[in-house]
Tab-separated table of C-alpha atoms in Angstrom:
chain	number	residue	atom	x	y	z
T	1	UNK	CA	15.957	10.912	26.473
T	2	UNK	CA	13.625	9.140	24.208
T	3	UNK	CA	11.528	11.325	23.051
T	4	UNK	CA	9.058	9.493	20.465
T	5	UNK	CA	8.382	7.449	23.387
T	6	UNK	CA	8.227	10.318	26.312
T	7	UNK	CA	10.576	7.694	28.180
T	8	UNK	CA	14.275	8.048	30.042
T	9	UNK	CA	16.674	6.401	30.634
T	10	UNK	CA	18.743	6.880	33.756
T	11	UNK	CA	21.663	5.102	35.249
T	12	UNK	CA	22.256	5.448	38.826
T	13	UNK	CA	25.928	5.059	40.144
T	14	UNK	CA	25.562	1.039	41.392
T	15	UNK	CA	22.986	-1.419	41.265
T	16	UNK	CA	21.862	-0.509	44.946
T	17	UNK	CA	21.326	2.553	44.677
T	18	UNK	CA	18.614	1.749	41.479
T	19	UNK	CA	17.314	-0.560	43.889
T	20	UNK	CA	16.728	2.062	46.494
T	21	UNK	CA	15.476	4.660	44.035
T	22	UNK	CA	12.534	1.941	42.740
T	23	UNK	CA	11.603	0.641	46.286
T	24	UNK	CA	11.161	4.379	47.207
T	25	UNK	CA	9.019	5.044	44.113
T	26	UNK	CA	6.890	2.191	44.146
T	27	UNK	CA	5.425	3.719	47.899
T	28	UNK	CA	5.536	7.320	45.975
T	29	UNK	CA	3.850	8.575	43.324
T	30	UNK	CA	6.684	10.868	41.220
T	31	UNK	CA	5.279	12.923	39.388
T	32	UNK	CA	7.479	15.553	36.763
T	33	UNK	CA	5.601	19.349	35.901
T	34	UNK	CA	2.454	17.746	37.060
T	35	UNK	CA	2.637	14.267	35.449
T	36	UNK	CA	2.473	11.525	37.114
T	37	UNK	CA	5.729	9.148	35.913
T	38	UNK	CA	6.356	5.314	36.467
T	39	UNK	CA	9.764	4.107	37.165
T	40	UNK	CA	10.888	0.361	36.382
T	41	UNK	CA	14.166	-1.356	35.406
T	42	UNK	CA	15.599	-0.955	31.946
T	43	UNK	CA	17.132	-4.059	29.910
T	44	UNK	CA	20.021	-2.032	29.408
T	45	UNK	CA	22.820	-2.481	31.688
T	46	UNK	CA	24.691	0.397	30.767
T	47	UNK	CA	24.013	3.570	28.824
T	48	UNK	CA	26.872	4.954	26.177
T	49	UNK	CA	26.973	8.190	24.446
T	50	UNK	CA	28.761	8.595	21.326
T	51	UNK	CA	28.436	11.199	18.368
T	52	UNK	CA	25.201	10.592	16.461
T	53	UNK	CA	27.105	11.242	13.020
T	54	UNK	CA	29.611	8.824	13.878
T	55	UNK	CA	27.285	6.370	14.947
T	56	UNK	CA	25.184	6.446	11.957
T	57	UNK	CA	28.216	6.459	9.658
T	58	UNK	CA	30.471	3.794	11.344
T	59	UNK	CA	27.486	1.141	13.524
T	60	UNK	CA	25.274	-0.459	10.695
T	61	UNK	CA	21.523	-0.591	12.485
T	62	UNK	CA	18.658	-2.132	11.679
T	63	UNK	CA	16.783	1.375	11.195
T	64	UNK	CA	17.960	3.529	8.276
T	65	UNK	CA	17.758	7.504	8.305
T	66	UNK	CA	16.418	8.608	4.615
T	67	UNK	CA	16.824	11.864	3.111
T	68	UNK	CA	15.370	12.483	0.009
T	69	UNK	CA	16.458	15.199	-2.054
T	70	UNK	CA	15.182	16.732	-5.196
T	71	UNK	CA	11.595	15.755	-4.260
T	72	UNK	CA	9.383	16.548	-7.067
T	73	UNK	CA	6.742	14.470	-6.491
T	74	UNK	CA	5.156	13.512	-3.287
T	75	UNK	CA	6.442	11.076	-1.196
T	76	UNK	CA	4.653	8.799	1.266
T	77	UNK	CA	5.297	5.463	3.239
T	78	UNK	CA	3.773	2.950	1.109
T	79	UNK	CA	6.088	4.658	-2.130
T	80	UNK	CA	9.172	4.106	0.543
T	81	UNK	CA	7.538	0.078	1.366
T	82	UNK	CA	7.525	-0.083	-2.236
T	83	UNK	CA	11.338	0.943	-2.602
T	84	UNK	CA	12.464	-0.697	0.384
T	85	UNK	CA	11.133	-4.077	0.465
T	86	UNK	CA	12.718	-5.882	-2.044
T	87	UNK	CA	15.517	-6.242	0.561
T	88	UNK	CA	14.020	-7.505	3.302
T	89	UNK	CA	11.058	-7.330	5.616
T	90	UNK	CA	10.120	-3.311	6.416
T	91	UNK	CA	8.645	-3.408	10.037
T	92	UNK	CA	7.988	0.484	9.890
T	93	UNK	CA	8.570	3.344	8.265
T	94	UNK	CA	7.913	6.985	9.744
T	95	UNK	CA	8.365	10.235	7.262
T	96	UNK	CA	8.811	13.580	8.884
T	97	UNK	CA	10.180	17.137	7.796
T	98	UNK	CA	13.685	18.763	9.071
T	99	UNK	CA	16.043	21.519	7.953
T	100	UNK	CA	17.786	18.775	5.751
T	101	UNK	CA	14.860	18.532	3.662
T	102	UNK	CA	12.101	15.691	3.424
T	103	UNK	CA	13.013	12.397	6.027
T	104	UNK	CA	12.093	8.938	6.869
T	105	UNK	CA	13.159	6.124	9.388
T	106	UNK	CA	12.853	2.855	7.713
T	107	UNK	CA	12.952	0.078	10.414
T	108	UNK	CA	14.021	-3.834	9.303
T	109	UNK	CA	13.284	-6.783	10.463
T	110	UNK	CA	17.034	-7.621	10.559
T	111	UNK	CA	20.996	-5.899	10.432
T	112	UNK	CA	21.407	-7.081	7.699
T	113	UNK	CA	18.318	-6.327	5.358
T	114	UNK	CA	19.140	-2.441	5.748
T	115	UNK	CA	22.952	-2.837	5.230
T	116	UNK	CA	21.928	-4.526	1.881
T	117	UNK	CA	19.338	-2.341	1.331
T	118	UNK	CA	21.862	0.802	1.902
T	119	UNK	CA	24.775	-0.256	-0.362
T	120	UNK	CA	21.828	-0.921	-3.085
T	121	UNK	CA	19.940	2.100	-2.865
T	122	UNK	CA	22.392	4.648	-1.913
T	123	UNK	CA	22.623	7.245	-4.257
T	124	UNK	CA	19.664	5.756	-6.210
T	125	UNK	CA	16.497	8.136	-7.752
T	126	UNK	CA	12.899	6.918	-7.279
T	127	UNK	CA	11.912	9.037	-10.083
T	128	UNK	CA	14.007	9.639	-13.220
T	129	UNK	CA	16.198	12.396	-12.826
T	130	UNK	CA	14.524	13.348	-8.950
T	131	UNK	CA	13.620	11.929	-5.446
T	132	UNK	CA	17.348	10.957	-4.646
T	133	UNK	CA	18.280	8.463	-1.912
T	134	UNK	CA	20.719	9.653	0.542
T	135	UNK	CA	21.147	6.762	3.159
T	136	UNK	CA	22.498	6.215	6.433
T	137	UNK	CA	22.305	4.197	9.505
T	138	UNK	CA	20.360	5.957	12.537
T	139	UNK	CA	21.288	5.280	15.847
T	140	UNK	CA	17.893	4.466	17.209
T	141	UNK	CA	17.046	1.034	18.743
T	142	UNK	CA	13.141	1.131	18.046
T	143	UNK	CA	10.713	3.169	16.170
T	144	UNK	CA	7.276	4.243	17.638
T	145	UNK	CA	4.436	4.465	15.269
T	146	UNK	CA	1.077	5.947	16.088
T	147	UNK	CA	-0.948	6.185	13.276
T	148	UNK	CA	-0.675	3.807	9.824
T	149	UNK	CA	-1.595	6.577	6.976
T	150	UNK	CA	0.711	7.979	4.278
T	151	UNK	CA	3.348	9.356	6.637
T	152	UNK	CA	4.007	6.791	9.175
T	153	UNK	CA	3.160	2.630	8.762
T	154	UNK	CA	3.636	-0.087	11.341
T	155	UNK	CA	3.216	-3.381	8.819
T	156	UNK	CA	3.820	-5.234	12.304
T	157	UNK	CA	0.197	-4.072	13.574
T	158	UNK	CA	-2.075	-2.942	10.787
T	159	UNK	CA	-4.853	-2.418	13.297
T	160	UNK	CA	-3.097	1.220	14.395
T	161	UNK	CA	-5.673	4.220	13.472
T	162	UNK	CA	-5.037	6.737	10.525
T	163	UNK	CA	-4.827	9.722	12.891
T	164	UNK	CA	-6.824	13.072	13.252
T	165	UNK	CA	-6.736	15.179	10.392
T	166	UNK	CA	-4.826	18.208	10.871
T	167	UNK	CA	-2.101	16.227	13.223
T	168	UNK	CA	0.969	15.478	12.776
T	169	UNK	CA	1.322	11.563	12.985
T	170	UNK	CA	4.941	11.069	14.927
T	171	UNK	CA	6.060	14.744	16.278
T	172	UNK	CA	8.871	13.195	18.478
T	173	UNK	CA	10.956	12.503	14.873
T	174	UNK	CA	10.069	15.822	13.498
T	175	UNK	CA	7.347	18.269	11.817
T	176	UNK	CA	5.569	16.050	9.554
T	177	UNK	CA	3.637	18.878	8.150
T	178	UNK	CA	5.266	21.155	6.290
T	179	UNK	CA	6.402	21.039	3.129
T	180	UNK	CA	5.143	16.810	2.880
T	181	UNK	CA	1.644	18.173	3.843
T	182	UNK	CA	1.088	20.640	1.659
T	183	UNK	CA	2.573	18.644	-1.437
T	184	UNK	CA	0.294	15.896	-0.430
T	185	UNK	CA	-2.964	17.726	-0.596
T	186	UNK	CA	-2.550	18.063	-4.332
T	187	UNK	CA	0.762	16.187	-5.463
T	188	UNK	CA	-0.703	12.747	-6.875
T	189	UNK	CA	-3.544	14.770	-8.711
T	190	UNK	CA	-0.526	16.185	-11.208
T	191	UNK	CA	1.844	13.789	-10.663
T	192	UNK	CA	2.252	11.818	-14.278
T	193	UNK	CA	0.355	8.253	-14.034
T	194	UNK	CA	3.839	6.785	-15.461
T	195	UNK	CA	5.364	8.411	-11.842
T	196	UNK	CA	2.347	7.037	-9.494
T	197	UNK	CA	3.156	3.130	-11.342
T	198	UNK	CA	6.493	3.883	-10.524
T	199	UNK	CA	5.905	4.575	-7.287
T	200	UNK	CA	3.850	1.629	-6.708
T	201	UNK	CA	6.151	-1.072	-8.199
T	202	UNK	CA	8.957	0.797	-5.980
T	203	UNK	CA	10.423	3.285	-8.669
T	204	UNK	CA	10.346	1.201	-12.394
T	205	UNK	CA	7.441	0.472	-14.539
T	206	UNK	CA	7.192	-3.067	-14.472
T	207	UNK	CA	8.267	-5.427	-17.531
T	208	UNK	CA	6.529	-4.533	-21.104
T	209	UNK	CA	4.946	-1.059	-19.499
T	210	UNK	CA	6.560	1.986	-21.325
T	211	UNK	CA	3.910	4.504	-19.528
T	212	UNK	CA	3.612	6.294	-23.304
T	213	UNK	CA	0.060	4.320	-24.755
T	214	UNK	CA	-2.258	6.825	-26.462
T	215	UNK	CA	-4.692	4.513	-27.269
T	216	UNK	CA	-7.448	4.447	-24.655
T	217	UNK	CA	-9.970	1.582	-26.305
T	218	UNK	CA	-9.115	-2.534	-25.611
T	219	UNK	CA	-10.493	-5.277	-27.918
T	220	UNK	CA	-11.071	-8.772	-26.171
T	221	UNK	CA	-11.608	-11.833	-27.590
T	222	UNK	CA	-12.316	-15.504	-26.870
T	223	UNK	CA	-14.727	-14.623	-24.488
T	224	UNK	CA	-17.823	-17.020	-22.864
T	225	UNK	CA	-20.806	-15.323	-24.379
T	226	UNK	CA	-22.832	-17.615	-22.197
T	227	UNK	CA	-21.768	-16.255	-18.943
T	228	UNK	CA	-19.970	-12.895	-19.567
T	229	UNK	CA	-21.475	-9.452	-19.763
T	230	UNK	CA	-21.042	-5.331	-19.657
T	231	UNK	CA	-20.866	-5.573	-15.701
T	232	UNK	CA	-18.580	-9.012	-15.132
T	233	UNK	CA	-16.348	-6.946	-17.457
T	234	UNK	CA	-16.488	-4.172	-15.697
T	235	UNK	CA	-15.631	-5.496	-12.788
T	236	UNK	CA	-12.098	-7.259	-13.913
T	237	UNK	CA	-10.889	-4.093	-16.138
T	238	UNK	CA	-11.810	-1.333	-13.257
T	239	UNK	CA	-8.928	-2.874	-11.401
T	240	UNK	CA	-6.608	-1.128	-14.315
T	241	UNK	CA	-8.293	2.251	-14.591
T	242	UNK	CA	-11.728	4.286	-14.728
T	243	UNK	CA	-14.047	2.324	-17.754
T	244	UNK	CA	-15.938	4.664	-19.568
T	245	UNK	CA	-18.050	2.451	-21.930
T	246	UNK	CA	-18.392	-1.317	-22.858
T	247	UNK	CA	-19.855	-2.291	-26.170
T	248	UNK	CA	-20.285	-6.367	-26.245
T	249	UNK	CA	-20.386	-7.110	-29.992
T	250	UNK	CA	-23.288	-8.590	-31.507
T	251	UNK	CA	-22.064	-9.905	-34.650
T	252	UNK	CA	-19.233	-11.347	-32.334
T	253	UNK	CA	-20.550	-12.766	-29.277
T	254	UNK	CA	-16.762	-13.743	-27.743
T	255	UNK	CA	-15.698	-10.124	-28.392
T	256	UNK	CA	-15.763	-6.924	-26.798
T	257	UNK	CA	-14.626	-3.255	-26.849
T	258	UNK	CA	-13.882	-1.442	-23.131
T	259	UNK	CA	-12.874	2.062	-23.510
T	260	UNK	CA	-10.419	2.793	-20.310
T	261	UNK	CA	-9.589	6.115	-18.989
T	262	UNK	CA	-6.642	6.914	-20.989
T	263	UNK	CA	-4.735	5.171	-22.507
T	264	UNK	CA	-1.843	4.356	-19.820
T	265	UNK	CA	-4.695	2.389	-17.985
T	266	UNK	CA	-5.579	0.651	-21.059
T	267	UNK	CA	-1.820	-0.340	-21.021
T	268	UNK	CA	-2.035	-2.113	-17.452
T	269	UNK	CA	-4.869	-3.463	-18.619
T	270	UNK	CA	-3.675	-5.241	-21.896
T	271	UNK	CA	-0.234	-6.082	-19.958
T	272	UNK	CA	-1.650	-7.802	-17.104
T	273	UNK	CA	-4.791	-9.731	-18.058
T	274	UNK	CA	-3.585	-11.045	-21.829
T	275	UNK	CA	-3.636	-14.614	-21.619
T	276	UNK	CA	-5.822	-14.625	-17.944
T	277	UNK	CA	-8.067	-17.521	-17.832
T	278	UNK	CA	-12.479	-16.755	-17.448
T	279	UNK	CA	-15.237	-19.120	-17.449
T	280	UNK	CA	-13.067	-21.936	-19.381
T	281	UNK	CA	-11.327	-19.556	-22.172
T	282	UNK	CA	-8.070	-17.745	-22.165
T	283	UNK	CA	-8.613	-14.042	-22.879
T	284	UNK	CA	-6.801	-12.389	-26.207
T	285	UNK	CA	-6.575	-8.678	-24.725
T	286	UNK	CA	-5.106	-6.222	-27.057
T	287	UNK	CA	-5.311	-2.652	-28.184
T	288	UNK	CA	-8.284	-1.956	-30.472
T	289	UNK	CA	-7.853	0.113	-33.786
T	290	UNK	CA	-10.887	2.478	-32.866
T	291	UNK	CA	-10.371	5.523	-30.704
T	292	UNK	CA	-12.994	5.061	-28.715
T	293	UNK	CA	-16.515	3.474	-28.577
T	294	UNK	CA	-19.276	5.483	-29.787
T	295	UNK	CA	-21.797	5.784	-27.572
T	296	UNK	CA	-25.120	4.186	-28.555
T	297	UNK	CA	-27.970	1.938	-27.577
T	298	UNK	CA	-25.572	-1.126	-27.374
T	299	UNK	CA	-23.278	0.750	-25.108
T	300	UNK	CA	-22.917	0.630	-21.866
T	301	UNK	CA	-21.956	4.121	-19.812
T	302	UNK	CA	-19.709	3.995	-16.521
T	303	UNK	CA	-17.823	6.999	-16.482
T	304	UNK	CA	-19.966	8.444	-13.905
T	305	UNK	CA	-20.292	5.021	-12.208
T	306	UNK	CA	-19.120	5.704	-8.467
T	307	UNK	CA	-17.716	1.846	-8.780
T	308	UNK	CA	-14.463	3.048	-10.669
T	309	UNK	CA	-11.521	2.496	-8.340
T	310	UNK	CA	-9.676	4.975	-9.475
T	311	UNK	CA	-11.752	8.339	-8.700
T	312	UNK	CA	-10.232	8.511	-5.631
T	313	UNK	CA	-6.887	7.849	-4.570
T	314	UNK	CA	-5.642	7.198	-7.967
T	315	UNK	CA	-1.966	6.439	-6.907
T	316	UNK	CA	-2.335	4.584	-4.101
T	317	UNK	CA	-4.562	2.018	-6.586
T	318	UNK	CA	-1.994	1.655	-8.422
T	319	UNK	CA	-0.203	-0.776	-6.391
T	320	UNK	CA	-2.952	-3.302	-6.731
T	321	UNK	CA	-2.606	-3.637	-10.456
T	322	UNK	CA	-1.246	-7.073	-11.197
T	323	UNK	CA	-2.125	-10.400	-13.105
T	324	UNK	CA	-4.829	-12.616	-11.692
T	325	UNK	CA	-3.803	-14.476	-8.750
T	326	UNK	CA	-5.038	-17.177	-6.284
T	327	UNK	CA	-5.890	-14.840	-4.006
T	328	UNK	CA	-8.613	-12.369	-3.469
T	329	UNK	CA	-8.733	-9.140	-1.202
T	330	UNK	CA	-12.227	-8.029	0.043
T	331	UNK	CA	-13.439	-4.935	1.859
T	332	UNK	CA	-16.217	-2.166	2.419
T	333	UNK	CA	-17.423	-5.260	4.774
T	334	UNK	CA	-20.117	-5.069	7.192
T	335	UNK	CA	-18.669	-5.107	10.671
T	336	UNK	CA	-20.548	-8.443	11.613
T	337	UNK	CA	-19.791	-10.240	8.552
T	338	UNK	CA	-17.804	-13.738	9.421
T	339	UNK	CA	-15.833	-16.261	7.949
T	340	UNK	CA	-18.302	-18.382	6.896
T	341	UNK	CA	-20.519	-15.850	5.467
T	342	UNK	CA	-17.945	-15.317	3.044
T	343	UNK	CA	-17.141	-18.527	2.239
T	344	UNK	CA	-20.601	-18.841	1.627
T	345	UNK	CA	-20.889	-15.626	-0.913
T	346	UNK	CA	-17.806	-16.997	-2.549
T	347	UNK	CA	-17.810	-21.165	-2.846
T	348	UNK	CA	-19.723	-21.417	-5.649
T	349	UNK	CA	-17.118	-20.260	-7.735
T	350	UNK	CA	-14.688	-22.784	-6.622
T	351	UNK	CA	-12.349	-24.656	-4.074
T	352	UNK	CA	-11.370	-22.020	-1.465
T	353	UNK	CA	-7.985	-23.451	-0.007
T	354	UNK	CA	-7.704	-20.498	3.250
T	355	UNK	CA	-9.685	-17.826	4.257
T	356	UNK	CA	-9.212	-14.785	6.886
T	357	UNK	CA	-11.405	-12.295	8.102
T	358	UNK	CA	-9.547	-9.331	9.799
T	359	UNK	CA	-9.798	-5.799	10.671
T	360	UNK	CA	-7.825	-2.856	10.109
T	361	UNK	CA	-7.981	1.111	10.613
T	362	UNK	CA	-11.264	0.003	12.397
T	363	UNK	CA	-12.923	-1.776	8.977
T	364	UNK	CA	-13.517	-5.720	8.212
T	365	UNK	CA	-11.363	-6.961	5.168
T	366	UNK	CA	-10.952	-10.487	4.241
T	367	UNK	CA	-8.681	-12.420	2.019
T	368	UNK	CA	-9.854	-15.642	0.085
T	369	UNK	CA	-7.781	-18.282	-1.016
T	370	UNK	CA	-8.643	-20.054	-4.142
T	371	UNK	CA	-7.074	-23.244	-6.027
T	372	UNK	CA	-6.187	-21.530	-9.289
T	373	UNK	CA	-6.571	-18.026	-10.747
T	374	UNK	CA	-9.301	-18.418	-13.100
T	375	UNK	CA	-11.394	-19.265	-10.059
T	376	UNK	CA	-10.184	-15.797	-8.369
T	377	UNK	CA	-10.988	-14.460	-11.461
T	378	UNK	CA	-14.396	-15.579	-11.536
T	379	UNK	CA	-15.145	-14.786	-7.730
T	380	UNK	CA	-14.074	-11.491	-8.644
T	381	UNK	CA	-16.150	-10.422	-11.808
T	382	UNK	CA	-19.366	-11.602	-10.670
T	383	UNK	CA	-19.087	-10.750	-6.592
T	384	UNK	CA	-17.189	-7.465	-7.065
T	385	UNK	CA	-19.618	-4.358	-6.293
T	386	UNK	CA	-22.173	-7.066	-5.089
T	387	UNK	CA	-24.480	-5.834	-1.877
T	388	UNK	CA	-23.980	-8.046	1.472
T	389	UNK	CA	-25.903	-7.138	4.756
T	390	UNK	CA	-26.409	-2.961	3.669
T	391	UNK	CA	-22.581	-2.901	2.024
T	392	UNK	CA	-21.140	-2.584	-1.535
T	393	UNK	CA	-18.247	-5.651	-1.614
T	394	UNK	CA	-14.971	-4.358	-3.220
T	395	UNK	CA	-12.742	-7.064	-4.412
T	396	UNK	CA	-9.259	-6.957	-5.656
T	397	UNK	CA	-6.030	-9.332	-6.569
T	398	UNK	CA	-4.103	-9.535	-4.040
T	399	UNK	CA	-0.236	-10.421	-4.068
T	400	UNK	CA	0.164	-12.090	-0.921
T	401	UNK	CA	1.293	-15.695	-1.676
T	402	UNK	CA	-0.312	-17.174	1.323
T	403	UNK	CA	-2.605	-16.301	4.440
């Protein structure tokens, strides 16, 4: 029985008598407790049974059964990509609740991605001290996923829906609610930001981040004061954290003060963008010795701007945070919009290499290909949160090395 996929499998005694059994079927409808059934051949020639315990123990698969134990902190299927990855291409992932505690099914492109992936996780915490790997191989040949949202993810089709609130996404592996429901509701609001970085750069804090910055204000220097102002540096910091005031200074045209959120987003900020290249100068980001910015008439006020990223959804932007890159990520797109239209919003700002317009969970996104990363860069601070045909554009970095 294969349940995720309300299919059967049934072998008949010889190969005639399956032949006889789907000639006689294909001039009757079968039907089973008032559903109507289809019957074909399988690809299997032969079914074997064997103890599922030994079978996950003894037969490495591509799919991996997960348990995590010790699960202080929520876990979902992009914190499991995140983990996972690293050792080789994660086709899908589905998360589900049994007696043994929180699950998932992690499926692999290839045998040997999740055998390495087992002997190097095994045993491993995603947190410090909780969230503890406990691998094995499952004996299932395929995994079925419905719905892309936090508890199941098919990264071979992104266009899958995010489900019906209230449902459980993939019942035939087991009650997704539960305990992973109810954590979720509230989990990443108290879970520490150092955890939800974690998390996002698949369990460590990357290079040079210790998670343990007080200090919320950044000073930058070497700035264009021909072409740069409060909004253009808006838009590059808010992919770090929430901004709550930027003070250009007067008496120093190429410097600025942005007061972050706290002061583990003014710690992304200062690791990732030091050094990043804008409008012909290469940025000095570092932490300033003020507090914060007083507010005044040469102040400018966002922490009620609805453009902060990270309002919403805090841990799941996270995973965006990186250095400038070649590439850009847009969405909040009108549904029309095409290729050339945004090669058109975007050229001016330099020589796009590729460019892809594509849909998923029902919304147009689009990824840009530029030459270098300053020109990214400068696509992204003055087009970010720019209005296009009724919509707000949201740009980020993205990672992807090519389209």
């Amino acid at each position: 029985m294969l349940r995720a996929k309300n299919q059967a499998l049934l072998q008949m005694q010889d190969i005639p008598s399956a032949v006889n059994a789907l000639q006689f079927y294909a001039n009757v409808q079968p039907s089973i407790r008032g559903r109507n059934v289809y019957v074909q051949f399988s690809s299997h020639q032969e079914l074997t049974t064997m103890d599922q315990n030994q079978a996950r123990e003894d037969e490495p698969n591509r799919i991996l059964l997960v348990t995590v134990h010790h699960m202080l902190y929520p876990i979902t299927a992009d914190v499991l990509h995140q983990v996972f990855s690293p050792h080789g291409f994660v086709e899908k992932i589905v998360t589900f609740q049994k007696s043994a505690g929180f699950q998932a099914l992690i499926q692999y492109q290839s045998r040997q991605s999740a055998v390495t992936a087992r002997s190097t996780l095994q045993g491993r915490n995603i947190y410090d001290g909780c969230c503890q790997l406990d691998i094995q191989f499952s004996n299932l040949d395929e995994l079925q996923v419905n719905y892309n949202n936090d508890r199941s993810r098919d990264f071979t089709n992104p266009n899958l829906p995010t489900e019906q609130k209230g449902r459980s996404s993939q019942p035939g592996y087991g009650d997704a609610g539960g305990m992973h429901s109810g954590a979720r509701a509230g989990g990443f609001s108290q879970m520490a930001n150092a955890a939800a970085i974690a998390a996002a750069f698949g369990g460590g804090l990357p290079p040079g981040i210790t998670g343990t910055n007080e200090r919320c204000t950044v000073l930058v220097a070497n700035l264009n004061p021909d072409r740069i102002d409060e909004d253009k540096m808006f838009n590059l910091f808010s992919i770090y954290g929430n901004i709550v005031r930027i003070k250009l200074l007067r008496n120093k045209p190429d410097h600025a003060l942005i007061q972050m959120g706290d002061g583990f987003q003014a710690e992304l900020a200062v690791h990732f963008l030091k050094g990043a290249m804008l409008f012909g100068k290469r940025l000095e980001v570092n932490y300033s010795k003020h507090a914060n910015i007083t507010q005044g008439a040469d102040t400018h006020e966002y922490a009620n701007s609805n453009l902060n990223r990270f309002n919403r959804n805090a841990a799941k932007n996270y995973r965006y945070c990186c250095s400038p890159t070649k590439m850009i990520h847009l969405s909040t797109l009108p549904q029309d919009i095409t290729e050339e239209e945004i090669v058109s919003l975007l050229e001016e700002h330099g020589t796009i290499v590729n460019s892809k317009v594509f849909e998923m969970n029902g919304k147009k996104q689009a990824l840009v290909q530029f030459e270098t990363e300053e020109q990214a860069t400068e696509a992204l601070v003055c087009k970010h949160a720019s209005p296009l045909s009724g919509s707000v554009v949201r740009i980020s970095f993205s990672q992807l090395q090519n389209i």
